[in-house]
Amino acid sequence: MPASSSQPSRNESIKHGDPTLGGTIAETIGDASVDRFGGDDEQFLKFHGVYQQDDRDLRKSGRRYQMMVRARLTGGIASPEQYLAFDELSDRFGNGTLRITTRQTFQWHGVLKGNLRPLIHGLNENLCTTLATCGDVNRNVLAPPTPTTDRLASQVQEDAGRVSEALLPATQAYHEIWVEGTRINLSKESGSAFVDPLYGRTYLPRKFKIAFAIPPRNETDVFANCLGFVAIADPADSSRLLGYNVLVGGGMGTTHGNQQTFPRIADALGFVPRERVVDVARAVILAYRDSGDRTNRRHARLKYVIEERGADWFRSEVETRAGFRLEEAREARFSGQGDIFGWHAQGDGRSFLSIFVENGRIADSEDRRLKSGLRGVIERFRPEVRLTAWQNIILAGIADGERDAVTALLAEHRVPVNGQAGAVRRAAMACPALPTCGLAIAESERVSPALIGRIEALLAELGAADEEITVRMTGCPNGCTRPFLAEIGIVGRTAGCYNILLGGSGRSDRLNREYRQGVALEEIIPTLRPVIARWISERTPAERFGDFVARVLWKEGAVPESPLAA
Ligand code: SRM
Ligand code: SF4
């Protein structure tokens, strides 16, 4: 066990001081003389889906405060009307872009304090909440977004919705502040008496994340979540959902130089029939609420409880709280991951179109007017919108006969439908990092497109132009694009320098290992060149880069065993 103070962390006393999570947010919104929120309110705001940031490009001339707002879109699904409203709100109150996140939702960046309430109010008017998308609660629930007429997929989406609803905090402060605009009527005394029926007075020790997945395609990186539900179909009828294998204890976040922190793949706990999936989710939340470390936030995630006390111990804690026993986990295998691009038949006379969105940023640029193109298509054809956990967008339910018209409209905005991007670019992700993220050490989203171009050029030069390698970049070791599952993880170490990790699988079920530390951005290609060249000349037929690294380099000791050496 790590040495940590026995005192609860500062965040614990902030939550304890006002369990309604309202703080003085309403008062600060009403005060036009200030451009920012105070310290405690910064923490409360997270539970409302808001991060206070400043534009780090402008920091030298003083801090310019702005907010990032994150929506809740369970399983990544939004109606066309919602999408159009999101788009309009980004122009009116944000920086004019929409950012698809690695957890299948949207973020608005660059929101000034005075625009915060109109934006969140506008989202709520469009039946979209931002409640509990950040903070020490359950976040946006992931579910496979690929449209299909298969009943099983829609049942899984339904269950994701039920779990998400059941785990929302009960405080009324969110509604009062953002929807009604009437907050301030909760006196401090009555506010401090509030206790959330599920989360208790101080909520969870830290953030909590849930994903659903349907084998054989791991669309949601299910093993990276605190709680994962892997759908198990009836062997005699693959469209009949029996229930789920329950996984616990996945997570990515680490801190450089802190050996107490590490990424972790979730363990299987057992199987639960479909009818009891919400009960298990609640029981896992309760068991974590009662056992997580509240003294050290860097050591507070569920993954550390599972690592230190074991899955067997945790299972019995969950069973005690659920009031029933989990069955033995069923056989379930993943053989692939990620998104499929272009047009596909749904099987009901309708089609869906998956569109590549580089690093999730929906914006217009000179060579690709993606934001306008999407708006045009969604206005005219009214498809359902689905966001993927790989930061891409799917337009679903388009009549087969309308495919050509959609393709043509997108082409007018220079958004291609076929050959949208190279194989490495399509599978790559980068986090926002600078200039918005307060925790960024190095660039990510702004440098990744050029870096991916250089990796693709290297592959072409070595005669492997169409090969896919997953490359995930982050500006710090918090792991927001889940880089520790990638075949090549590139993780910000210091300004302009990155750790390189190699050896993830093509199923997002194996952690990579650190290969080199503190490599300058311009040295990344020379560092990768010999390893990629070796893979191309020595691989077995169809062997992926990550599998080659694990089979050959790890055995040779060319990559140290610890996933993160320091
Ligand atoms: Fe993250 C913090 C962006 C997915 C691990 N993450 C942040 C913040 C809010 C920075 C902050 O606390 O001030 C970043 C805001 C940047 C910005 O300007 O937008 C941020 N995280 C993101 C997003 C937008 C990255 C993206 O490219 O899409 C993702 C939003 C997901 C969502 O919709 O909820 C995002 N973050 C993740 C993931 C991936 C996942 O959940 O599947 C992880 C790793 C999984 C995990 O949680 O272990 C992740 N983010 C973190 C951590 C490390 C937590 C830890 O255990 O140590 C932090 C830092 C923290 O919480 O203190 C963090
Ligand atoms: Fe910010 Fe780090 Fe997350 Fe990137 S990985 S968004 S730099 S917290």
GROMACS .gro file of C-alpha atoms in nm, residues 325-483:
model
  159
  325ARG     CA    1  -2.418  -1.375  -0.643
  326LEU     CA    2  -2.259  -1.325  -0.979
  327GLU     CA    3  -2.240  -1.628  -1.203
  328GLU     CA    4  -1.912  -1.743  -1.354
  329ALA     CA    5  -1.797  -1.526  -1.647
  330ARG     CA    6  -1.894  -1.673  -1.985
  331GLU     CA    7  -1.667  -1.731  -2.283
  332ALA     CA    8  -1.625  -1.404  -2.479
  333ARG     CA    9  -1.359  -1.318  -2.737
  334PHE     CA   10  -1.267  -0.998  -2.912
  335SER     CA   11  -1.097  -1.017  -3.249
  336GLY     CA   12  -1.103  -0.654  -3.363
  337GLN     CA   13  -1.158  -0.294  -3.260
  338GLY     CA   14  -1.228   0.053  -3.391
  339ASP     CA   15  -1.454   0.212  -3.650
  340ILE     CA   16  -1.555   0.114  -4.001
  341PHE     CA   17  -1.571   0.402  -4.249
  342GLY     CA   18  -1.784   0.493  -4.550
  343TRP     CA   19  -2.131   0.372  -4.649
  344HIS     CA   20  -2.281   0.054  -4.506
  345ALA     CA   21  -2.625  -0.105  -4.533
  346GLN     CA   22  -2.812  -0.125  -4.204
  347GLY     CA   23  -3.026  -0.415  -4.331
  348ASP     CA   24  -3.360  -0.230  -4.315
  349GLY     CA   25  -3.353  -0.041  -4.646
  350ARG     CA   26  -3.147   0.229  -4.480
  351SER     CA   27  -2.776   0.301  -4.470
  352PHE     CA   28  -2.526   0.458  -4.239
  353LEU     CA   29  -2.223   0.664  -4.325
  354SER     CA   30  -1.917   0.677  -4.098
  355ILE     CA   31  -1.713   0.989  -4.139
  356PHE     CA   32  -1.355   1.031  -4.024
  357VAL     CA   33  -1.305   1.334  -3.800
  358GLU     CA   34  -0.940   1.405  -3.734
  359ASN     CA   35  -0.893   1.404  -3.355
  360GLY     CA   36  -1.267   1.456  -3.314
  361ARG     CA   37  -1.253   1.826  -3.408
  362ILE     CA   38  -1.554   1.929  -3.616
  363ALA     CA   39  -1.448   2.253  -3.781
  364ASP     CA   40  -1.422   2.412  -4.123
  365SER     CA   41  -1.078   2.445  -4.276
  366GLU     CA   42  -0.974   2.566  -4.619
  367ASP     CA   43  -0.936   2.218  -4.761
  368ARG     CA   44  -1.224   2.044  -4.579
  369ARG     CA   45  -1.542   2.222  -4.471
  370LEU     CA   46  -1.651   1.943  -4.240
  371LYS     CA   47  -1.867   2.148  -4.003
  372SER     CA   48  -2.067   2.310  -4.283
  373GLY     CA   49  -2.091   1.981  -4.474
  374LEU     CA   50  -2.225   1.792  -4.174
  375ARG     CA   51  -2.469   2.069  -4.099
  376GLY     CA   52  -2.594   2.067  -4.458
  377VAL     CA   53  -2.646   1.691  -4.465
  378ILE     CA   54  -2.808   1.677  -4.122
  379GLU     CA   55  -3.043   1.969  -4.202
  380ARG     CA   56  -3.157   1.810  -4.526
  381PHE     CA   57  -3.158   1.435  -4.458
  382ARG     CA   58  -3.218   1.428  -4.079
  383PRO     CA   59  -3.002   1.124  -3.996
  384GLU     CA   60  -2.952   1.010  -3.639
  385VAL     CA   61  -2.605   1.112  -3.521
  386ARG     CA   62  -2.377   0.867  -3.344
  387LEU     CA   63  -2.036   0.946  -3.202
  388THR     CA   64  -1.770   0.679  -3.170
  389ALA     CA   65  -1.516   0.616  -2.896
  390TRP     CA   66  -1.249   0.674  -3.163
  391GLN     CA   67  -1.360   1.035  -3.210
  392ASN     CA   68  -1.553   0.983  -3.535
  393ILE     CA   69  -1.914   1.046  -3.641
  394ILE     CA   70  -2.178   0.818  -3.792
  395LEU     CA   71  -2.487   0.944  -3.978
  396ALA     CA   72  -2.747   0.668  -3.942
  397GLY     CA   73  -3.085   0.577  -4.088
  398ILE     CA   74  -3.038   0.739  -4.431
  399ALA     CA   75  -3.265   0.591  -4.701
  400ASP     CA   76  -3.057   0.376  -4.938
  401GLY     CA   77  -3.181   0.585  -5.231
  402GLU     CA   78  -3.036   0.902  -5.079
  403ARG     CA   79  -2.677   0.783  -5.057
  404ASP     CA   80  -2.566   0.959  -5.376
  405ALA     CA   81  -2.725   1.290  -5.279
  406VAL     CA   82  -2.553   1.282  -4.938
  407THR     CA   83  -2.219   1.192  -5.098
  408ALA     CA   84  -2.257   1.479  -5.347
  409LEU     CA   85  -2.347   1.734  -5.080
  410LEU     CA   86  -2.046   1.635  -4.872
  411ALA     CA   87  -1.823   1.651  -5.181
  412GLU     CA   88  -1.933   2.013  -5.231
  413HIS     CA   89  -1.772   2.079  -4.892
  414ARG     CA   90  -1.465   1.873  -4.989
  415VAL     CA   91  -1.554   1.597  -4.744
  416PRO     CA   92  -1.482   1.265  -4.918
  417VAL     CA   93  -1.681   0.952  -4.844
  418ASN     CA   94  -1.442   0.700  -4.999
  419GLY     CA   95  -1.072   0.704  -4.914
  420GLN     CA   96  -1.136   0.950  -4.632
  421ALA     CA   97  -0.786   0.914  -4.486
  422GLY     CA   98  -0.489   0.678  -4.479
  423ALA     CA   99  -0.499   0.362  -4.266
  424VAL     CA  100  -0.283   0.504  -3.983
  425ARG     CA  101  -0.459   0.842  -3.975
  426ARG     CA  102  -0.804   0.677  -3.962
  427ALA     CA  103  -0.705   0.476  -3.657
  428ALA     CA  104  -0.516   0.754  -3.476
  429MET     CA  105  -0.632   0.970  -3.188
  430ALA     CA  106  -0.489   1.277  -3.014
  431CYS     CA  107  -0.618   1.461  -2.709
  432PRO     CA  108  -0.686   1.841  -2.707
  433ALA     CA  109  -0.380   1.931  -2.493
  434LEU     CA  110  -0.264   2.289  -2.573
  435PRO     CA  111  -0.403   2.550  -2.574
  436THR     CA  112  -0.713   2.449  -2.374
  437CYS     CA  113  -0.608   2.172  -2.135
  438GLY     CA  114  -0.471   2.301  -1.807
  439LEU     CA  115  -0.278   1.977  -1.749
  440ALA     CA  116  -0.099   1.957  -2.085
  441ILE     CA  117   0.280   1.935  -2.072
  442ALA     CA  118   0.329   1.898  -2.448
  443GLU     CA  119   0.133   1.953  -2.771
  444SER     CA  120  -0.095   1.679  -2.901
  445GLU     CA  121  -0.395   1.763  -3.125
  446ARG     CA  122  -0.208   2.046  -3.299
  447VAL     CA  123   0.102   1.841  -3.389
  448SER     CA  124  -0.050   1.498  -3.445
  449PRO     CA  125  -0.180   1.548  -3.804
  450ALA     CA  126   0.173   1.626  -3.932
  451LEU     CA  127   0.328   1.346  -3.726
  452ILE     CA  128   0.075   1.093  -3.858
  453GLY     CA  129   0.160   1.213  -4.209
  454ARG     CA  130   0.525   1.135  -4.143
  455ILE     CA  131   0.445   0.789  -4.005
  456GLU     CA  132   0.234   0.715  -4.314
  457ALA     CA  133   0.518   0.839  -4.537
  458LEU     CA  134   0.762   0.613  -4.352
  459LEU     CA  135   0.535   0.312  -4.405
  460ALA     CA  136   0.503   0.397  -4.774
  461GLU     CA  137   0.879   0.429  -4.807
  462LEU     CA  138   0.922   0.088  -4.644
  463GLY     CA  139   0.667  -0.069  -4.880
  464ALA     CA  140   0.378  -0.101  -4.632
  465ALA     CA  141   0.163   0.194  -4.735
  466ASP     CA  142  -0.176   0.045  -4.651
  467GLU     CA  143  -0.092  -0.111  -4.315
  468GLU     CA  144  -0.282   0.003  -4.009
  469ILE     CA  145  -0.094   0.078  -3.690
  470THR     CA  146  -0.284   0.240  -3.403
  471VAL     CA  147  -0.111   0.558  -3.289
  472ARG     CA  148  -0.247   0.749  -2.992
  473MET     CA  149  -0.095   1.072  -2.871
  474THR     CA  150  -0.146   1.271  -2.551
  475GLY     CA  151   0.002   1.588  -2.409
  476CYS     CA  152   0.054   1.429  -2.065
  477PRO     CA  153   0.037   1.088  -1.895
  478ASN     CA  154  -0.329   1.120  -1.791
  479GLY     CA  155  -0.405   0.904  -2.092
  480CYS     CA  156  -0.716   1.070  -2.238
  481THR     CA  157  -0.688   0.890  -2.575
  482ARG     CA  158  -0.607   0.563  -2.395
  483PRO     CA  159  -0.251   0.567  -2.538
   0.00000   0.00000   0.00000
